[in-house]
PDB file of C-alpha atoms in Angstrom:
ATOM      1  CA  UNK A1473     -88.672 -34.958  25.692  1.00  0.00           C
ATOM      2  CA  UNK A1474     -88.242 -38.688  24.744  1.00  0.00           C
ATOM      3  CA  UNK A1475     -85.862 -38.143  22.766  1.00  0.00           C
ATOM      4  CA  UNK A1476     -83.524 -36.342  25.265  1.00  0.00           C
ATOM      5  CA  UNK A1477     -84.128 -38.947  27.577  1.00  0.00           C
ATOM      6  CA  UNK A1478     -82.834 -41.361  25.305  1.00  0.00           C
ATOM      7  CA  UNK A1479     -79.841 -39.687  24.052  1.00  0.00           C
ATOM      8  CA  UNK A1480     -78.617 -38.781  27.700  1.00  0.00           C
ATOM      9  CA  UNK A1481     -79.062 -42.837  28.093  1.00  0.00           C
ATOM     10  CA  UNK A1482     -76.971 -43.548  25.568  1.00  0.00           C
ATOM     11  CA  UNK A1483     -74.333 -41.160  26.516  1.00  0.00           C
ATOM     12  CA  UNK A1484     -74.464 -43.238  30.009  1.00  0.00           C
ATOM     13  CA  UNK A1485     -73.850 -45.750  28.748  1.00  0.00           C
ATOM     14  CA  UNK A1486     -71.196 -45.546  25.890  1.00  0.00           C
ATOM     15  CA  UNK A1487     -69.298 -44.123  28.589  1.00  0.00           C
ATOM     16  CA  UNK A1488     -69.221 -46.554  30.974  1.00  0.00           C
ATOM     17  CA  UNK A1489     -69.209 -48.988  28.713  1.00  0.00           C
ATOM     18  CA  UNK A1490     -65.832 -47.680  27.715  1.00  0.00           C
ATOM     19  CA  UNK A1491     -64.598 -46.627  31.044  1.00  0.00           C
ATOM     20  CA  UNK A1492     -64.793 -50.017  31.822  1.00  0.00           C
ATOM     21  CA  UNK A1493     -63.083 -51.881  28.758  1.00  0.00           C
ATOM     22  CA  UNK A1494     -60.163 -49.521  29.738  1.00  0.00           C
ATOM     23  CA  UNK A1495     -60.467 -50.642  33.700  1.00  0.00           C
ATOM     24  CA  UNK A1496     -60.232 -54.404  32.287  1.00  0.00           C
ATOM     25  CA  UNK A1497     -57.650 -53.839  29.750  1.00  0.00           C
ATOM     26  CA  UNK A1498     -55.590 -52.666  32.531  1.00  0.00           C
ATOM     27  CA  UNK A1499     -56.480 -55.419  34.717  1.00  0.00           C
ATOM     28  CA  UNK A1500     -55.347 -57.679  31.754  1.00  0.00           C
ATOM     29  CA  UNK A1501     -52.106 -56.334  31.219  1.00  0.00           C
ATOM     30  CA  UNK A1502     -51.153 -56.200  34.752  1.00  0.00           C
ATOM     31  CA  UNK A1503     -52.124 -60.133  34.947  1.00  0.00           C
ATOM     32  CA  UNK A1504     -50.397 -60.901  31.560  1.00  0.00           C
ATOM     33  CA  UNK A1505     -47.034 -58.996  31.908  1.00  0.00           C
ATOM     34  CA  UNK A1506     -45.813 -60.711  35.066  1.00  0.00           C
ATOM     35  CA  UNK A1507     -47.340 -64.298  33.709  1.00  0.00           C
ATOM     36  CA  UNK A1508     -45.537 -64.613  30.410  1.00  0.00           C
ATOM     37  CA  UNK A1509     -42.862 -61.707  30.241  1.00  0.00           C
ATOM     38  CA  UNK A1510     -41.855 -58.597  29.064  1.00  0.00           C
ATOM     39  CA  UNK A1511     -39.413 -60.490  26.498  1.00  0.00           C
ATOM     40  CA  UNK A1512     -42.204 -62.785  24.952  1.00  0.00           C
ATOM     41  CA  UNK A1513     -44.206 -60.174  23.778  1.00  0.00           C
ATOM     42  CA  UNK A1514     -40.781 -57.901  22.357  1.00  0.00           C
ATOM     43  CA  UNK A1515     -37.565 -58.061  22.635  1.00  0.00           C
ATOM     44  CA  UNK A1516     -37.077 -54.234  23.229  1.00  0.00           C
ATOM     45  CA  UNK A1517     -40.466 -54.395  25.462  1.00  0.00           C
ATOM     46  CA  UNK A1518     -37.855 -55.233  29.167  1.00  0.00           C
ATOM     47  CA  UNK A1519     -35.738 -51.506  27.698  1.00  0.00           C
ATOM     48  CA  UNK A1520     -38.811 -49.879  26.648  1.00  0.00           C
ATOM     49  CA  UNK A1521     -40.904 -50.421  30.075  1.00  0.00           C
ATOM     50  CA  UNK A1522     -37.457 -49.920  32.505  1.00  0.00           C
ATOM     51  CA  UNK A1523     -36.669 -46.326  29.902  1.00  0.00           C
ATOM     52  CA  UNK A1524     -40.733 -45.315  30.883  1.00  0.00           C
ATOM     53  CA  UNK A1525     -39.810 -46.264  34.889  1.00  0.00           C
ATOM     54  CA  UNK A1526     -36.653 -44.159  34.830  1.00  0.00           C
ATOM     55  CA  UNK A1527     -38.354 -41.033  33.386  1.00  0.00           C
ATOM     56  CA  UNK A1528     -41.480 -41.166  35.896  1.00  0.00           C
ATOM     57  CA  UNK A1529     -38.222 -41.819  38.898  1.00  0.00           C
ATOM     58  CA  UNK A1530     -36.561 -39.285  37.048  1.00  0.00           C
ATOM     59  CA  UNK A1531     -39.875 -36.510  36.951  1.00  0.00           C
ATOM     60  CA  UNK A1532     -40.411 -37.684  40.801  1.00  0.00           C
ATOM     61  CA  UNK A1533     -37.201 -36.878  41.850  1.00  0.00           C
ATOM     62  CA  UNK A1534     -37.037 -33.592  39.607  1.00  0.00           C
ATOM     63  CA  UNK A1535     -40.245 -31.705  41.123  1.00  0.00           C
ATOM     64  CA  UNK A1536     -39.781 -32.305  44.942  1.00  0.00           C
ATOM     65  CA  UNK A1537     -36.076 -32.022  45.020  1.00  0.00           C
ATOM     66  CA  UNK A1538     -36.890 -28.689  43.006  1.00  0.00           C
ATOM     67  CA  UNK A1539     -39.650 -27.524  45.260  1.00  0.00           C
ATOM     68  CA  UNK A1540     -37.750 -28.455  48.363  1.00  0.00           C
ATOM     69  CA  UNK A1541     -35.170 -25.846  46.745  1.00  0.00           C
ATOM     70  CA  UNK A1542     -37.250 -23.342  45.483  1.00  0.00           C
ATOM     71  CA  UNK A1543     -38.792 -23.373  49.313  1.00  0.00           C
ATOM     72  CA  UNK A1544     -35.482 -23.369  50.604  1.00  0.00           C
ATOM     73  CA  UNK A1545     -33.991 -20.638  48.674  1.00  0.00           C
ATOM     74  CA  UNK A1546     -37.042 -18.242  48.757  1.00  0.00           C
ATOM     75  CA  UNK A1547     -38.090 -18.440  44.906  1.00  0.00           C
ATOM     76  CA  UNK A1548     -38.457 -19.997  41.835  1.00  0.00           C
ATOM     77  CA  UNK A1549     -35.001 -21.835  40.523  1.00  0.00           C
ATOM     78  CA  UNK A1550     -34.611 -22.410  36.598  1.00  0.00           C
ATOM     79  CA  UNK A1551     -36.477 -25.627  35.983  1.00  0.00           C
ATOM     80  CA  UNK A1552     -38.510 -25.881  38.329  1.00  0.00           C
ATOM     81  CA  UNK A1553     -41.245 -23.652  37.480  1.00  0.00           C
ATOM     82  CA  UNK A1554     -43.756 -26.813  36.839  1.00  0.00           C
ATOM     83  CA  UNK A1555     -42.679 -27.742  40.207  1.00  0.00           C
ATOM     84  CA  UNK A1556     -46.300 -26.072  41.865  1.00  0.00           C
ATOM     85  CA  UNK A1557     -48.265 -27.841  39.389  1.00  0.00           C
ATOM     86  CA  UNK A1558     -46.943 -31.038  39.921  1.00  0.00           C
ATOM     87  CA  UNK A1559     -47.032 -30.514  43.994  1.00  0.00           C
ATOM     88  CA  UNK A1560     -51.169 -29.238  43.296  1.00  0.00           C
ATOM     89  CA  UNK A1561     -52.079 -32.131  41.085  1.00  0.00           C
ATOM     90  CA  UNK A1562     -49.677 -35.394  42.022  1.00  0.00           C
ATOM     91  CA  UNK A1563     -48.300 -35.167  45.717  1.00  0.00           C
ATOM     92  CA  UNK A1564     -51.156 -33.731  47.631  1.00  0.00           C
ATOM     93  CA  UNK A1565     -53.555 -36.241  47.398  1.00  0.00           C
ATOM     94  CA  UNK A1566     -50.624 -38.563  47.925  1.00  0.00           C
ATOM     95  CA  UNK A1567     -49.561 -36.902  50.721  1.00  0.00           C
ATOM     96  CA  UNK A1568     -52.683 -36.974  52.274  1.00  0.00           C
ATOM     97  CA  UNK A1569     -52.969 -40.945  51.631  1.00  0.00           C
ATOM     98  CA  UNK A1570     -49.233 -41.336  53.250  1.00  0.00           C
ATOM     99  CA  UNK A1571     -49.920 -38.843  56.105  1.00  0.00           C
ATOM    100  CA  UNK A1572     -53.062 -40.923  57.357  1.00  0.00           C
ATOM    101  CA  UNK A1573     -50.524 -43.897  57.617  1.00  0.00           C
ATOM    102  CA  UNK A1574     -48.939 -41.753  60.631  1.00  0.00           C
ATOM    103  CA  UNK A1575     -52.432 -40.445  61.784  1.00  0.00           C
ATOM    104  CA  UNK A1576     -51.577 -36.867  60.753  1.00  0.00           C
ATOM    105  CA  UNK A1577     -55.352 -35.096  59.868  1.00  0.00           C
ATOM    106  CA  UNK A1578     -55.616 -33.997  56.561  1.00  0.00           C
ATOM    107  CA  UNK A1579     -55.683 -30.136  58.107  1.00  0.00           C
ATOM    108  CA  UNK A1580     -52.502 -30.167  58.847  1.00  0.00           C
ATOM    109  CA  UNK A1581     -51.617 -31.369  55.602  1.00  0.00           C
ATOM    110  CA  UNK A1582     -53.777 -28.460  53.884  1.00  0.00           C
ATOM    111  CA  UNK A1583     -52.379 -26.158  56.008  1.00  0.00           C
ATOM    112  CA  UNK A1584     -48.351 -27.239  54.737  1.00  0.00           C
ATOM    113  CA  UNK A1585     -49.451 -27.151  51.640  1.00  0.00           C
ATOM    114  CA  UNK A1586     -50.595 -23.767  51.914  1.00  0.00           C
ATOM    115  CA  UNK A1587     -47.825 -22.205  53.323  1.00  0.00           C
ATOM    116  CA  UNK A1588     -45.689 -23.863  50.573  1.00  0.00           C
ATOM    117  CA  UNK A1589     -47.884 -23.213  48.049  1.00  0.00           C
ATOM    118  CA  UNK A1590     -47.723 -19.393  48.818  1.00  0.00           C
ATOM    119  CA  UNK A1591     -43.746 -19.645  49.191  1.00  0.00           C
ATOM    120  CA  UNK A1592     -43.953 -20.697  45.412  1.00  0.00           C
ATOM    121  CA  UNK A1593     -46.508 -17.815  44.615  1.00  0.00           C
ATOM    122  CA  UNK A1594     -44.030 -15.422  46.536  1.00  0.00           C
ATOM    123  CA  UNK A1595     -40.763 -16.947  44.993  1.00  0.00           C
ATOM    124  CA  UNK A1596     -42.453 -16.328  41.333  1.00  0.00           C
ATOM    125  CA  UNK A1597     -41.334 -12.193  41.877  1.00  0.00           C
ATOM    126  CA  UNK A1598     -44.562 -11.213  39.533  1.00  0.00           C
ATOM    127  CA  UNK A1599     -46.010  -8.056  40.529  1.00  0.00           C
ATOM    128  CA  UNK A1600     -49.184  -6.933  39.472  1.00  0.00           C
ATOM    129  CA  UNK A1601     -51.932  -4.016  38.543  1.00  0.00           C
ATOM    130  CA  UNK A1602     -54.860  -3.677  40.880  1.00  0.00           C
ATOM    131  CA  UNK A1603     -57.260  -5.124  38.094  1.00  0.00           C
ATOM    132  CA  UNK A1604     -55.232  -8.131  37.902  1.00  0.00           C
ATOM    133  CA  UNK A1605     -56.354  -8.946  41.161  1.00  0.00           C
ATOM    134  CA  UNK A1606     -59.389 -10.611  42.731  1.00  0.00           C
ATOM    135  CA  UNK A1607     -59.862 -10.578  46.125  1.00  0.00           C
ATOM    136  CA  UNK A1608     -62.146 -13.596  46.364  1.00  0.00           C
ATOM    137  CA  UNK A1609     -63.719 -14.196  50.117  1.00  0.00           C
ATOM    138  CA  UNK A1610     -66.065 -16.885  51.728  1.00  0.00           C
ATOM    139  CA  UNK A1611     -70.172 -15.820  52.505  1.00  0.00           C
ATOM    140  CA  UNK A1612     -69.118 -16.896  56.610  1.00  0.00           C
ATOM    141  CA  UNK A1613     -66.916 -14.124  56.839  1.00  0.00           C
ATOM    142  CA  UNK A1614     -70.303 -11.632  57.114  1.00  0.00           C
ATOM    143  CA  UNK A1615     -72.139 -11.631  60.158  1.00  0.00           C
ATOM    144  CA  UNK A1616     -74.851 -14.715  60.346  1.00  0.00           C
ATOM    145  CA  UNK A1617     -77.683 -11.886  61.629  1.00  0.00           C
ATOM    146  CA  UNK A1618     -77.541  -9.770  58.619  1.00  0.00           C
ATOM    147  CA  UNK A1619     -80.689  -9.664  56.428  1.00  0.00           C
ATOM    148  CA  UNK A1620     -78.982  -7.693  53.686  1.00  0.00           C
ATOM    149  CA  UNK A1621     -77.605  -9.457  50.669  1.00  0.00           C
ATOM    150  CA  UNK A1622     -73.879  -9.819  49.581  1.00  0.00           C
ATOM    151  CA  UNK A1623     -73.260 -12.454  47.814  1.00  0.00           C
ATOM    152  CA  UNK A1624     -74.460 -10.788  44.118  1.00  0.00           C
ATOM    153  CA  UNK A1625     -72.857  -7.578  44.942  1.00  0.00           C
ATOM    154  CA  UNK A1626     -71.075  -6.786  48.389  1.00  0.00           C
ATOM    155  CA  UNK A1627     -71.300  -2.920  47.788  1.00  0.00           C
ATOM    156  CA  UNK A1628     -74.533  -3.515  48.801  1.00  0.00           C
ATOM    157  CA  UNK A1629     -72.776  -3.855  52.142  1.00  0.00           C
ATOM    158  CA  UNK A1630     -73.930  -1.008  55.046  1.00  0.00           C
ATOM    159  CA  UNK A1631     -70.807  -1.450  57.398  1.00  0.00           C
ATOM    160  CA  UNK A1632     -72.222  -1.493  60.042  1.00  0.00           C
ATOM    161  CA  UNK A1633     -69.295  -3.095  61.847  1.00  0.00           C
ATOM    162  CA  UNK A1634     -70.384  -6.237  63.025  1.00  0.00           C
ATOM    163  CA  UNK A1635     -68.742  -8.352  60.599  1.00  0.00           C
ATOM    164  CA  UNK A1636     -64.768  -7.692  58.562  1.00  0.00           C
ATOM    165  CA  UNK A1637     -66.857  -6.955  55.143  1.00  0.00           C
ATOM    166  CA  UNK A1638     -66.438  -2.698  55.944  1.00  0.00           C
ATOM    167  CA  UNK A1639     -62.690  -2.931  56.604  1.00  0.00           C
ATOM    168  CA  UNK A1640     -62.269  -5.775  53.498  1.00  0.00           C
ATOM    169  CA  UNK A1641     -64.346  -2.838  51.188  1.00  0.00           C
ATOM    170  CA  UNK A1642     -62.071  -0.220  52.426  1.00  0.00           C
ATOM    171  CA  UNK A1643     -59.077  -2.812  51.743  1.00  0.00           C
ATOM    172  CA  UNK A1644     -60.516  -3.005  47.991  1.00  0.00           C
ATOM    173  CA  UNK A1645     -61.234   0.424  47.913  1.00  0.00           C
ATOM    174  CA  UNK A1646     -57.749   1.928  48.997  1.00  0.00           C
ATOM    175  CA  UNK A1647     -56.071  -0.608  46.454  1.00  0.00           C
ATOM    176  CA  UNK A1648     -58.679  -0.905  43.720  1.00  0.00           C
ATOM    177  CA  UNK A1649     -58.781  -4.652  43.468  1.00  0.00           C
ATOM    178  CA  UNK A1650     -61.185  -6.347  42.466  1.00  0.00           C
ATOM    179  CA  UNK A1651     -63.069  -8.101  45.357  1.00  0.00           C
ATOM    180  CA  UNK A1652     -66.432 -11.092  45.398  1.00  0.00           C
ATOM    181  CA  UNK A1653     -68.188 -12.765  47.784  1.00  0.00           C
ATOM    182  CA  UNK A1654     -68.394 -17.122  46.934  1.00  0.00           C
ATOM    183  CA  UNK A1655     -70.848 -19.250  48.636  1.00  0.00           C
ATOM    184  CA  UNK A1656     -69.206 -22.488  47.427  1.00  0.00           C
ATOM    185  CA  UNK A1657     -66.958 -24.139  45.203  1.00  0.00           C
ATOM    186  CA  UNK A1658     -69.096 -23.537  41.734  1.00  0.00           C
ATOM    187  CA  UNK A1659     -69.948 -19.953  41.987  1.00  0.00           C
ATOM    188  CA  UNK A1660     -66.303 -19.184  42.579  1.00  0.00           C
ATOM    189  CA  UNK A1661     -65.188 -20.537  39.783  1.00  0.00           C
ATOM    190  CA  UNK A1662     -67.974 -18.468  37.790  1.00  0.00           C
ATOM    191  CA  UNK A1663     -66.710 -15.006  39.482  1.00  0.00           C
ATOM    192  CA  UNK A1664     -62.808 -16.190  38.499  1.00  0.00           C
ATOM    193  CA  UNK A1665     -64.268 -16.860  34.440  1.00  0.00           C
ATOM    194  CA  UNK A1666     -66.033 -13.358  34.514  1.00  0.00           C
ATOM    195  CA  UNK A1667     -63.411 -11.017  36.445  1.00  0.00           C
ATOM    196  CA  UNK A1668     -60.165 -12.647  34.746  1.00  0.00           C
ATOM    197  CA  UNK A1669     -58.029 -12.111  37.378  1.00  0.00           C
ATOM    198  CA  UNK A1670     -54.484 -12.529  37.368  1.00  0.00           C
ATOM    199  CA  UNK A1671     -53.477 -13.145  40.585  1.00  0.00           C
ATOM    200  CA  UNK A1672     -56.141 -14.552  43.506  1.00  0.00           C
ATOM    201  CA  UNK A1673     -55.745 -13.584  46.944  1.00  0.00           C
ATOM    202  CA  UNK A1674     -57.873 -15.874  48.348  1.00  0.00           C
ATOM    203  CA  UNK A1675     -59.342 -16.532  52.185  1.00  0.00           C
ATOM    204  CA  UNK A1676     -61.021 -19.128  53.179  1.00  0.00           C
ATOM    205  CA  UNK A1677     -60.586 -22.402  55.776  1.00  0.00           C
ATOM    206  CA  UNK A1678     -57.803 -25.120  54.908  1.00  0.00           C
ATOM    207  CA  UNK A1679     -60.026 -27.540  52.855  1.00  0.00           C
ATOM    208  CA  UNK A1680     -62.125 -24.806  50.708  1.00  0.00           C
ATOM    209  CA  UNK A1681     -58.433 -22.752  50.017  1.00  0.00           C
ATOM    210  CA  UNK A1682     -57.008 -26.408  48.917  1.00  0.00           C
ATOM    211  CA  UNK A1683     -59.609 -27.407  46.202  1.00  0.00           C
ATOM    212  CA  UNK A1684     -59.304 -23.982  44.982  1.00  0.00           C
ATOM    213  CA  UNK A1685     -55.604 -23.849  44.521  1.00  0.00           C
ATOM    214  CA  UNK A1686     -56.115 -27.284  42.721  1.00  0.00           C
ATOM    215  CA  UNK A1687     -58.863 -26.199  40.584  1.00  0.00           C
ATOM    216  CA  UNK A1688     -57.861 -22.368  39.963  1.00  0.00           C
ATOM    217  CA  UNK A1689     -54.218 -24.146  38.825  1.00  0.00           C
ATOM    218  CA  UNK A1690     -52.173 -22.490  36.565  1.00  0.00           C
ATOM    219  CA  UNK A1691     -53.475 -19.504  38.254  1.00  0.00           C
ATOM    220  CA  UNK A1692     -51.484 -18.592  40.563  1.00  0.00           C
ATOM    221  CA  UNK A1693     -53.953 -18.106  43.879  1.00  0.00           C
ATOM    222  CA  UNK A1694     -51.806 -16.713  47.688  1.00  0.00           C
ATOM    223  CA  UNK A1695     -54.287 -18.074  50.097  1.00  0.00           C
ATOM    224  CA  UNK A1696     -55.396 -16.504  53.683  1.00  0.00           C
ATOM    225  CA  UNK A1697     -56.764 -18.456  56.656  1.00  0.00           C
ATOM    226  CA  UNK A1698     -59.967 -17.319  58.148  1.00  0.00           C
ATOM    227  CA  UNK A1699     -60.062 -17.437  61.892  1.00  0.00           C
ATOM    228  CA  UNK A1700     -63.249 -19.420  63.472  1.00  0.00           C
ATOM    229  CA  UNK A1701     -63.933 -18.108  66.685  1.00  0.00           C
ATOM    230  CA  UNK A1702     -67.387 -19.608  66.497  1.00  0.00           C
ATOM    231  CA  UNK A1703     -66.555 -22.653  64.319  1.00  0.00           C
ATOM    232  CA  UNK A1704     -66.633 -23.690  61.051  1.00  0.00           C
ATOM    233  CA  UNK A1705     -69.201 -21.592  58.459  1.00  0.00           C
ATOM    234  CA  UNK A1706     -70.468 -18.749  61.195  1.00  0.00           C
ATOM    235  CA  UNK A1707     -69.116 -15.659  61.369  1.00  0.00           C
ATOM    236  CA  UNK A1708     -65.670 -16.353  60.998  1.00  0.00           C
ATOM    237  CA  UNK A1709     -62.808 -13.468  60.776  1.00  0.00           C
ATOM    238  CA  UNK A1710     -59.399 -12.579  58.385  1.00  0.00           C
ATOM    239  CA  UNK A1711     -56.454 -10.734  59.417  1.00  0.00           C
ATOM    240  CA  UNK A1712     -56.989  -7.229  57.405  1.00  0.00           C
ATOM    241  CA  UNK A1713     -53.125  -6.868  58.400  1.00  0.00           C
ATOM    242  CA  UNK A1714     -51.995 -10.129  56.562  1.00  0.00           C
ATOM    243  CA  UNK A1715     -54.322  -8.945  53.852  1.00  0.00           C
ATOM    244  CA  UNK A1716     -53.208  -5.984  53.070  1.00  0.00           C
ATOM    245  CA  UNK A1717     -49.339  -6.844  53.709  1.00  0.00           C
ATOM    246  CA  UNK A1718     -50.053  -9.355  50.729  1.00  0.00           C
ATOM    247  CA  UNK A1719     -51.885  -7.025  48.363  1.00  0.00           C
ATOM    248  CA  UNK A1720     -48.967  -4.334  49.227  1.00  0.00           C
ATOM    249  CA  UNK A1721     -46.795  -6.921  48.218  1.00  0.00           C
ATOM    250  CA  UNK A1722     -48.004  -7.866  45.465  1.00  0.00           C
ATOM    251  CA  UNK A1723     -48.601  -4.730  43.692  1.00  0.00           C
ATOM    252  CA  UNK A1724     -45.256  -3.262  44.570  1.00  0.00           C
ATOM    253  CA  UNK A1725     -47.219   0.106  45.974  1.00  0.00           C
ATOM    254  CA  UNK A1726     -45.568   2.769  47.573  1.00  0.00           C
ATOM    255  CA  UNK A1727     -48.433   3.951  48.796  1.00  0.00           C
ATOM    256  CA  UNK A1728     -48.998   4.524  52.674  1.00  0.00           C
ATOM    257  CA  UNK A1729     -51.088   1.342  54.197  1.00  0.00           C
ATOM    258  CA  UNK A1730     -54.945   1.951  55.525  1.00  0.00           C
ATOM    259  CA  UNK A1731     -54.170   2.819  58.999  1.00  0.00           C
ATOM    260  CA  UNK A1732     -57.622   3.547  59.609  1.00  0.00           C
ATOM    261  CA  UNK A1733     -59.444   0.209  58.747  1.00  0.00           C
ATOM    262  CA  UNK A1734     -63.105  -0.531  60.342  1.00  0.00           C
ATOM    263  CA  UNK A1735     -62.940  -2.882  63.260  1.00  0.00           C
ATOM    264  CA  UNK A1736     -65.508  -4.964  63.976  1.00  0.00           C
ATOM    265  CA  UNK A1737     -68.232  -3.301  66.628  1.00  0.00           C
ATOM    266  CA  UNK A1738     -69.344  -5.414  69.688  1.00  0.00           C
ATOM    267  CA  UNK A1739     -72.934  -6.523  68.898  1.00  0.00           C
ATOM    268  CA  UNK A1740     -75.560  -4.784  71.232  1.00  0.00           C
ATOM    269  CA  UNK A1741     -76.030  -7.970  73.642  1.00  0.00           C
ATOM    270  CA  UNK A1742     -72.163  -8.071  74.135  1.00  0.00           C
ATOM    271  CA  UNK A1743     -72.430  -4.677  74.946  1.00  0.00           C
ATOM    272  CA  UNK A1744     -75.216  -5.112  78.660  1.00  0.00           C
TER     273      UNK A1744
END
């Protein structure tokens, strides 16, 4: 036990020392370069630094222009296939910081990001087979009064109709796609690793959808926002018709829609 604890301490000390050295080196460069000038470091240094900056500017311009044109055209344009990745990795965090300056909330930025991400996923124009699609749901869709545990096996649902799970099971069975409920990001990642889907249809709030899209990139995620009539994380709902429409699009199925989806039953207290 002492050997393990000692190894953990050495790892922590080694990592924090290396990180501190890198940060100090970057800070030293930021001080040295403007002070002595690039041309004093090497005659080619100004040209090399100028080339690096120009390449970064071109990369940012290409990514943003490719993104805008792809969204406007409704399909992924040639030479812009990486625009979704750059949006997810680079632009979203910067957009949130920039939006704060104008008093725009994170939720509005994330909502806009999810819509654009969906446009880009649709623009890829790919079709999938049922076993390649994972329908990933938040646990707050289950009724808060339900005593049945669905996290490990959603088929434990009694289909009483007090929450949307019965309708979701009907969709999963009708189209043959995988479906799972996650209680958090760690569980969601474990489910994705186990199922190995090629497309995720995820239902969640703005925050969880945005972080999930970032975490699973380059795996495409089509996000559908849940309805929250009782506030966040409590008895949330999902637009089943919107979800079915997305399923039919990605499966390119000619089968008839599920016309008789189970609807929510009113709780006993509400009928009195």
